[in-house]
XYZ file of C-alpha atoms in Angstrom:
281
model
C -114.706 61.186 -27.207
C -113.171 59.595 -30.263
C -110.443 60.735 -32.605
C -111.186 61.270 -36.364
C -110.096 57.666 -37.015
C -112.895 56.383 -34.816
C -110.630 55.172 -31.945
C -111.184 56.441 -28.389
C -108.756 59.244 -27.562
C -105.968 58.018 -25.290
C -106.124 58.807 -21.603
C -102.998 59.897 -19.676
C -103.369 59.982 -15.885
C -100.931 62.069 -13.810
C -100.069 61.566 -10.131
C -97.240 63.620 -8.554
C -96.066 65.369 -5.438
C -95.434 68.608 -7.357
C -98.325 70.686 -6.036
C -99.928 73.379 -8.163
C -98.086 76.464 -6.929
C -95.395 76.135 -9.577
C -95.351 75.396 -13.313
C -94.123 71.826 -13.096
C -97.480 70.133 -13.806
C -98.240 72.592 -16.600
C -94.915 71.798 -18.241
C -95.631 68.072 -18.110
C -99.024 68.600 -19.731
C -97.454 70.832 -22.350
C -94.986 68.115 -23.328
C -97.706 65.488 -23.473
C -100.067 67.549 -25.604
C -97.214 68.735 -27.929
C -96.467 65.084 -28.799
C -99.965 63.666 -28.608
C -102.575 66.489 -29.037
C -105.491 64.081 -28.885
C -104.599 62.830 -25.381
C -107.075 63.401 -22.589
C -105.257 64.165 -19.340
C -106.679 63.223 -15.929
C -105.091 64.791 -12.831
C -105.395 62.067 -10.240
C -103.599 64.279 -7.688
C -100.582 66.492 -7.430
C -100.915 66.724 -3.660
C -98.999 63.684 -2.551
C -96.852 64.908 0.359
C -93.346 65.660 -0.968
C -91.176 62.502 -1.226
C -93.882 60.416 0.536
C -93.577 57.312 -1.676
C -95.786 55.174 0.570
C -98.618 57.716 0.307
C -98.266 57.851 -3.464
C -98.448 54.055 -3.608
C -101.604 54.118 -1.431
C -103.300 56.681 -3.664
C -102.343 54.629 -6.718
C -103.638 51.355 -5.283
C -106.942 52.836 -4.131
C -107.561 54.584 -7.450
C -106.909 51.657 -9.817
C -110.528 50.513 -10.149
C -111.616 53.985 -11.303
C -109.175 54.496 -14.143
C -110.444 54.060 -17.703
C -109.223 50.929 -19.498
C -105.960 51.370 -21.433
C -104.983 54.470 -19.450
C -101.360 55.404 -19.364
C -100.569 56.342 -15.778
C -97.609 58.578 -14.992
C -96.566 58.427 -11.292
C -93.861 60.788 -10.062
C -92.924 60.812 -6.419
C -89.210 60.586 -6.903
C -86.756 61.584 -4.140
C -84.072 59.601 -6.072
C -84.416 61.472 -9.323
C -81.103 61.743 -11.153
C -79.537 58.800 -9.296
C -79.058 55.214 -10.476
C -82.677 54.301 -9.766
C -84.399 53.048 -12.926
C -87.316 54.662 -14.775
C -89.852 51.903 -15.191
C -92.638 51.125 -17.572
C -95.118 48.462 -16.442
C -97.895 47.017 -18.555
C -100.845 45.156 -17.095
C -103.942 43.688 -18.740
C -105.774 47.021 -18.273
C -103.218 49.864 -18.039
C -99.661 51.020 -18.549
C -97.745 52.637 -15.690
C -94.653 54.823 -15.814
C -92.666 55.831 -12.741
C -89.469 55.525 -10.746
C -88.246 52.189 -9.445
C -88.505 53.178 -5.777
C -91.508 51.199 -4.562
C -94.099 53.709 -5.821
C -95.408 51.093 -8.328
C -95.673 48.326 -5.727
C -99.493 48.049 -6.089
C -99.215 46.978 -9.738
C -96.089 44.830 -9.792
C -98.005 41.576 -9.252
C -100.375 42.475 -12.095
C -97.777 42.926 -14.830
C -98.250 40.743 -17.933
C -95.316 38.720 -19.292
C -92.854 40.998 -21.069
C -94.568 44.020 -19.598
C -91.749 45.427 -17.527
C -89.099 47.681 -19.101
C -86.482 50.233 -18.064
C -87.050 53.426 -20.043
C -83.611 53.955 -21.610
C -84.277 54.712 -25.257
C -83.114 58.337 -25.865
C -85.764 58.619 -28.615
C -88.547 58.674 -26.033
C -86.988 61.452 -23.939
C -86.664 65.139 -24.522
C -83.314 66.320 -25.808
C -80.905 67.256 -22.957
C -82.946 65.372 -20.404
C -82.427 67.113 -17.049
C -81.194 65.281 -13.974
C -83.902 66.672 -11.709
C -87.133 66.768 -13.753
C -87.744 63.359 -15.190
C -91.476 63.938 -14.874
C -91.239 66.449 -17.728
C -88.241 65.232 -19.677
C -88.622 61.439 -19.494
C -91.942 60.152 -18.222
C -94.148 62.672 -20.014
C -92.728 62.221 -23.510
C -92.672 58.440 -23.054
C -96.299 58.483 -21.987
C -97.309 60.712 -24.895
C -95.532 58.508 -27.404
C -97.212 55.392 -25.994
C -100.554 57.226 -26.213
C -99.857 57.828 -29.885
C -99.053 54.159 -30.563
C -95.356 53.884 -29.912
C -94.420 50.200 -29.281
C -93.961 49.364 -25.603
C -91.110 47.047 -26.416
C -89.028 49.909 -27.788
C -88.980 51.914 -24.578
C -85.831 50.196 -23.428
C -84.439 47.005 -21.951
C -86.821 44.384 -20.617
C -86.637 44.030 -16.784
C -87.069 41.057 -14.533
C -90.113 41.992 -12.398
C -88.546 40.383 -9.344
C -85.766 42.991 -9.402
C -88.179 45.943 -9.011
C -88.212 47.855 -5.741
C -91.226 47.096 -3.516
C -92.452 48.731 -0.336
C -91.978 46.311 2.532
C -95.424 46.646 4.070
C -98.876 48.135 3.521
C -98.843 49.322 7.117
C -101.692 47.025 8.174
C -101.452 43.660 9.848
C -103.651 41.240 11.822
C -102.274 40.375 15.248
C -102.577 37.047 17.064
C -105.308 38.409 19.331
C -107.390 39.343 16.303
C -106.787 43.067 16.521
C -105.693 44.938 13.380
C -102.637 47.155 13.641
C -101.930 50.088 11.429
C -101.193 53.813 11.620
C -102.454 57.198 10.456
C -101.137 57.533 6.914
C -102.188 61.060 6.177
C -104.594 63.877 7.034
C -106.946 64.810 4.239
C -108.286 68.219 3.144
C -111.099 68.058 5.740
C -108.837 67.193 8.655
C -109.875 63.520 8.636
C -107.232 61.074 9.847
C -106.936 58.389 7.205
C -105.471 55.165 8.573
C -103.895 52.155 6.822
C -106.435 49.801 8.461
C -108.345 48.056 5.655
C -112.088 47.917 6.379
C -112.428 44.669 4.403
C -110.513 42.871 7.130
C -113.356 43.255 9.602
C -116.518 41.194 9.115
C -118.791 43.927 10.509
C -117.196 47.305 11.080
C -119.852 48.259 13.638
C -118.625 45.500 15.977
C -115.158 47.139 16.185
C -113.616 50.196 17.826
C -110.446 52.079 16.948
C -107.674 53.334 19.245
C -105.197 56.029 18.105
C -102.893 58.234 20.166
C -104.725 59.690 23.158
C -108.136 59.494 21.534
C -110.667 57.512 23.629
C -111.648 54.270 21.854
C -114.140 55.104 19.125
C -116.833 52.772 17.764
C -116.810 52.396 13.992
C -120.012 53.806 12.459
C -121.337 54.038 8.920
C -121.254 57.792 8.236
C -120.875 61.266 9.673
C -124.581 61.543 10.514
C -124.208 58.721 13.037
C -122.455 61.093 15.429
C -123.704 64.390 16.967
C -122.498 67.681 15.530
C -118.914 68.387 16.530
C -118.272 64.905 17.940
C -115.453 62.470 17.080
C -116.310 59.404 15.050
C -114.652 56.572 13.144
C -115.993 55.112 9.945
C -115.045 53.135 6.840
C -113.871 55.866 4.397
C -114.059 55.964 0.620
C -110.412 54.779 0.364
C -111.513 51.497 1.926
C -109.717 52.165 5.194
C -110.845 53.315 8.651
C -110.841 57.074 9.125
C -111.243 59.258 12.219
C -113.201 62.471 11.839
C -115.162 65.178 13.586
C -118.605 65.751 12.230
C -118.363 69.126 10.473
C -114.926 69.728 11.977
C -111.265 68.675 11.846
C -110.146 65.608 13.713
C -106.486 66.614 13.246
C -107.116 69.960 14.984
C -109.275 68.445 17.720
C -106.998 65.580 18.652
C -103.500 66.714 17.776
C -102.911 63.276 16.241
C -100.330 63.385 13.480
C -99.393 61.234 10.499
C -97.557 58.079 11.596
C -99.473 57.719 14.868
C -100.175 54.049 15.676
C -103.791 52.988 15.271
C -105.395 49.755 16.388
C -108.770 48.221 15.562
C -110.068 45.901 18.276
C -113.055 43.646 18.795
C -113.774 41.484 21.800
C -114.168 38.200 19.896
C -111.238 39.002 17.609
C -113.017 37.780 14.474
C -111.509 38.848 11.171
C -111.935 38.006 7.507
C -109.679 38.215 4.440
C -109.668 40.753 1.705
C -108.853 41.017 -2.012
C -106.767 43.559 -3.942
C -107.484 45.939 -6.832
C -107.324 45.126 -10.520
C -105.284 47.095 -13.009
């Protein structure tokens, strides 16, 4: 869709831990559309587990390739809202990201173009009487809407040295000396699948590996659900690009009792591994 001037309508992507049982997301959208009525809003997710910054960063990283070029991405998983943590704006060659300086934006920090990191401090890009507890509505949403309407990035606030931004210390996946790949169950999805942090691109041939997690017997890694009998446990390379544990037409979380944070380990007898590349933003 294009605006009357012939330019594509701007896209604003929202990712939060707000859920949909309250009015918080609706208020953010109302602010955005009040300032930039032509904006198209994409709800990436509002189901990040509350205050789970690492999960938000994971969702962001794994979604980058699927966002339209020049999207403005608002990320709000912000347990430090109202404290001295900075509100950041990051610009890459493809997108612009707004979010708290708490590690949530780790996946894009290495992709920022020169001069593309700022602390959002200009009162003109915030709502009047900006609250101390709802920066998603009062700070990030109006700033995103103004950027969508053509507001200059350089006027958001003071330029920031990218090296000073908070980063998460680990992706939760590492290759051990014996060739095994260590990780953990990051979250349980809507279907009861146990999504791990183990990146499938680290194994040359997933079918030559098996996964161990909690008290689950070692499971071979297969291609898809249909490779296991009805109701049986299986492991496979999921759509997030990491190994997942599931029950065909059932819930692995209910069947196994395995919870988020449980250690997971991918092993192969010859220990062969291969490298992997990251997303582009």
